[in-house]
Amino acid sequence: MRSKRNIFQNIDWFTIVLYGILVLIGWLNIYAANYNEDEVWFSFSKNYGKQLIWIVASLALIWMILMLEARLFSTFAYSIYALGIAMLIGVLIFGMEIKGAKSWFVFGGISFQPSEFAKFGTALAITKYLTNLKKNAGQFKVRFQAIFILLLPAALIMLQPDTGSVLVYAAFVFVLYREGLSGKILLFGLGLALFFILALLLKQTSIDVPFGLVMQGKLILIATVITICGFIYWFFNSRKRKLLVPLTIAVVMISSYVLSVDYVFDNVMSPHQQDRINELLGITFDPSGAGYNVNQSKIAIGSGGFFGKGFLQGTQTKYNFVPEQSTDFIFCTVGEEWGFIGSFVVIVAFVTLFIRLIFLAERQRSSFTRIYFYTVVSILFFHFAINIGMTIGLAPVIGIPLPFFSYGGSSLWSFTVLLFVALRLDGERMHIL
Amino acid sequence: MKDFDDRKYVVTAIILVTSFIYLIRLFYVQVIDDSYKLSAKNQALRTLVHYPSRGLIYDRNKELLVFNEAAYDLMVTPKQTKGIDTTAFCEIVGITKEEYIAKMEKAKSYSSYKASVFEKQIPSDQFTSISEKLYLFSGFYGQKRTLRKYPKPIASHVLGYIGEVSLSRIKKNPYYKKSDYIGIRGLEKEYEKELRGKRGKKVLMVDVHSRVKGSYQNGAYDTMAVHGTNLYTSIDRDLQEYAEHLMKNKRGSVVAIEPSTGEILTLVTAPSYDPNFLVGRNRSDNYNSLVANDSLNPLFNRAIDAQYRPGSIFKLVQSLVGLEQGVITTETRIKCNRGIINCHGNHSNDKLVEAIQHSCNPYFYQVYKRLIQPGKYSNIFKDSEAGLNEWHRMVSKFGFGQKLESDIPGISGGLLPDVAFYNRWYGEHRWAFSTIYSNSIGEGEMGVVPIQMANLAATLANKGFYYTPHLVKGIGEDFSIREVFTTKHETEITPKYFDPVIEAMSAVVNLPGGTARQARLDSIEVCGKTGTVQNPDRPDHSVFICFAPRDNPKIAIAVYVEYSDYGGLWSAPISSLLIEKYLTGKINDTEKEKRMLEAKFLTIYEK
Ligand SMILES: [Zn+2]
């Protein structure tokens, strides 16, 4: 009982203020994106009106979370995870199909996206799993079980299909890394991405070689890798013997990877996916086709200039040139109306939140709380990086919301719950859970 | 697990580095790079599509059959039309206020922010006066399109037509975009890929009032439209026109082929329609009126799709197969025994040439019997099965019972019954010659389409081979042609066996008492054969196939005139007029011509 009384003394008000600021700025931008000078200045039937209702409702959610016993989250971690899985199965059977994906439950006028809840459940489950470990997350068996906990909901969401929400599960890699997953795996992933991009960038390239032959881009890339490996081999003359085998393996693996990327791109991916990747890498430019969203988004953000056009003065978003302007592309409104100053403030606010959360994580005595904090940071950061990166053409167009900003009840509540459960656990840091 | 504490720095670093990169990028996009501001200032990019002009279609003498005429689609972006003078606008475009509102609602229902067609296919002279004042009305602009035009209102079934691409087609083939044109029938459909050319585009920056502010990034993303490939058809424009003229007020078809190449000189379906009828703004109304006019069915391409029993003409094929199989010789005489199958005329014991000339039914009954039941097996059912197999193989070499691999969409294959067909019908070993003997004189289950009959005439003219009848003799300026059209199709008939058959065909036309005396020409030796497709309670279909001249034939023809009279009376003279026109360029017997032109066979028979 003492803890409940003390919760408002022990809670991290700094984070709560940041949360409030982000939600408020987010709402103002949703208002601006939907504002129309011809209509009444406020209506509950417009997006901003509904969002206001959801913001008020999340205050109630926050209150509930803070009133709950903190240990409940640890005790019922697996149950909440199981409930999430059950809902994901349920939505495949009873869900409503919207835009080609079965991702929503609809009761009366209220719709609810179970993948958001499952994200929370998975965060708790992976936290509990890693807490109870005697070993670190680098071990093979551990890696395998942890990956299963993540893959099960991811696979169910893939069936809906909702690719954006599935990719969010990749964010948990950061948590695993913090808890001992080898850094080499991160580097390996980075290398895969690098050669993937190189292989596609060079696809359109070819050079003429003697005897009237033409060398395709993928062969140029492979030849370059061989040359570099050959050069290393020659340079480290003294250790030739040791280097020969690993260098050969590297050449063979990289070559076959490059060739299979080429094959998968041509034969497995749909034209729609190929277009999006080509646009992102700048291989093709089609401002009226696949690149329409990103091009319009960049125009909107770019037109904001240093100081922005001012609140409600954005023309790009208001004239609907930017699609999905309240949800996935809400950052365009920030960029257009508030300029670089606005973008800077929003990004700094997010980074401050992330670093604050890492700071809170590291001051915990309970490993459950620490790990849970990392899951929250990972999820929030992944959404932040993909969503903003997408609007400025640095990340692929994956429809996932910007935390606390994007229009939508399910996502706002889900991020609120994630964050405030962390703060509730932090409030107990003086006790060992 | 304190061992991994340092990793918090790595995680923090990843967050900081990512955010830093984003800030640099944002600084570049928002502060340094002006092009985005410029684009936004000019409000939006508008992609102006350059529609390629479609390939032209010529006849065999490089006379135009189809060309293009410019027309304009008036496009509108509803959100940008705020505050225009609607009354003045309606006056200039020539519509009422009600129409304006309806069209605007339609455009809005597509999108308020994207341009869509307001008024379709405005002729260019009319558009010139509109475009002079268009700058007064923000939100509107003209989009150049091309319309098909036909110098002469002929060959509509050959040429086909184009129309706006359907949504289901766009889904299947991503090349097409909304409001593209696509070939729907005829050559326009068959050679769509060659004719359509390649779309070009111009990316323009326009301001909020839809005024063009220049090209985007100096035209770096603009592409030129590529003109569609021209088609050189084998159609002879004058002959086509003359044949359509002769077929006025009749139901039926004419197919004329150059035997040595398989090139189709003329392909007529009657009744037909003016190809200009299915172009432009009234296309769909006109189309519906053609469909509604279903009693004469002018959209039905009889020349390639109407099936008839081959009738007496088929006796020519029976003769050739009989000679080749050795069941008769030119000297074989068969009694005209009119017990099982009746006959007409005054003859009793003809040999082959006379039997063809007199169209003697019992003669070919016997020939077919010898082919189907040659006595290889004592069991007549087994015997008939083997005989029919052999007969079917040889007859199908003439192109019967299969779709000719032509370049005419919608072509039918007719029916040449085989063993499987009769087994389905009667059951295995439940049928023999006596069940299927009607085939002997081209009645029974067989079905042919007129183009197959013209092809038969060409095969006879060539004494045993044909090239698939086709319409296009040259694609583009290098005159390429589909390989199938240069492939020689050989029948299995030895050339010498054609001599008696051709002799008989000449007699049919040229000897006194021949059934096709009306096809005789003084200067040219025509070889032909009449056929009559009988219709219970209605007039017969008059059919005639022929080729001319007898030596080194230049033209082979099949003519069908439905519900008229027996073969010699209408189809034969029409054929001879066409031959004369094609080979000499003029008509001597104007009396015959007049009679053909005046004939009317359009009575509607209830089904
Ligand atoms: Zn007879």
Short mmCIF file of N, CA, C and O and ligand atoms in Angstrom, two decimals, chain B residues 335-338 342-345 347-348 350 355 358-363, ligand 1:
data_model
loop_
_atom_site.label_atom_id
_atom_site.label_comp_id
_atom_site.label_asym_id
_atom_site.label_seq_id
_atom_site.Cartn_x
_atom_site.Cartn_y
_atom_site.Cartn_z
N LYS B 335 -23.21 -45.88 -110.83
CA LYS B 335 -24.61 -45.70 -111.23
C LYS B 335 -25.31 -44.69 -110.33
O LYS B 335 -25.10 -44.69 -109.12
N CYS B 336 -26.09 -43.82 -110.98
CA CYS B 336 -26.86 -42.85 -110.18
C CYS B 336 -28.09 -43.53 -109.64
O CYS B 336 -29.20 -43.38 -110.14
N ASN B 337 -27.88 -44.31 -108.55
CA ASN B 337 -28.94 -45.09 -107.93
C ASN B 337 -29.59 -44.23 -106.86
O ASN B 337 -29.02 -43.96 -105.82
N ARG B 338 -30.82 -43.78 -107.18
CA ARG B 338 -31.39 -42.76 -106.30
C ARG B 338 -32.23 -43.35 -105.17
O ARG B 338 -33.14 -42.70 -104.67
N ASN B 342 -31.06 -39.12 -102.88
CA ASN B 342 -31.65 -38.68 -104.14
C ASN B 342 -30.67 -37.86 -104.98
O ASN B 342 -29.56 -37.57 -104.56
N CYS B 343 -31.06 -37.50 -106.18
CA CYS B 343 -30.20 -36.76 -107.08
C CYS B 343 -31.08 -35.90 -107.96
O CYS B 343 -32.31 -35.89 -107.81
N HIS B 344 -30.49 -35.12 -108.80
CA HIS B 344 -31.29 -34.33 -109.74
C HIS B 344 -30.56 -34.25 -111.06
O HIS B 344 -29.36 -34.49 -111.14
N GLY B 345 -31.29 -33.93 -112.12
CA GLY B 345 -30.67 -33.85 -113.43
C GLY B 345 -30.76 -35.17 -114.17
O GLY B 345 -31.20 -36.19 -113.63
N HIS B 347 -28.84 -37.80 -115.71
CA HIS B 347 -27.62 -38.58 -115.90
C HIS B 347 -27.82 -39.90 -115.20
O HIS B 347 -28.66 -40.01 -114.31
N SER B 348 -27.04 -40.93 -115.59
CA SER B 348 -27.29 -42.22 -114.95
C SER B 348 -26.02 -42.95 -114.56
O SER B 348 -25.99 -43.66 -113.56
N ASP B 350 -22.31 -41.67 -114.44
CA ASP B 350 -21.25 -40.70 -114.67
C ASP B 350 -19.89 -41.24 -114.30
O ASP B 350 -19.75 -42.08 -113.42
N ALA B 355 -19.55 -36.48 -112.76
CA ALA B 355 -20.24 -36.56 -111.46
C ALA B 355 -20.08 -35.25 -110.69
O ALA B 355 -21.02 -34.79 -110.02
N HIS B 358 -22.24 -32.64 -112.51
CA HIS B 358 -23.67 -32.81 -112.24
C HIS B 358 -23.98 -32.85 -110.76
O HIS B 358 -25.14 -32.99 -110.37
N SER B 359 -22.92 -32.80 -109.94
CA SER B 359 -23.10 -32.86 -108.49
C SER B 359 -23.90 -34.11 -108.09
O SER B 359 -24.85 -34.04 -107.31
N CYS B 360 -23.49 -35.26 -108.63
CA CYS B 360 -24.25 -36.50 -108.45
C CYS B 360 -24.09 -37.05 -107.04
O CYS B 360 -23.00 -37.45 -106.63
N ASN B 361 -25.19 -37.06 -106.29
CA ASN B 361 -25.12 -37.52 -104.89
C ASN B 361 -24.77 -38.99 -104.74
O ASN B 361 -23.89 -39.33 -103.94
N PRO B 362 -25.44 -39.92 -105.47
CA PRO B 362 -25.11 -41.35 -105.29
C PRO B 362 -23.64 -41.66 -105.59
O PRO B 362 -23.04 -42.53 -104.96
N TYR B 363 -23.05 -40.92 -106.55
CA TYR B 363 -21.64 -41.14 -106.88
C TYR B 363 -20.78 -40.95 -105.63
O TYR B 363 -19.99 -41.81 -105.27
ZN ZN C 1 -26.77 -38.39 -109.90
#
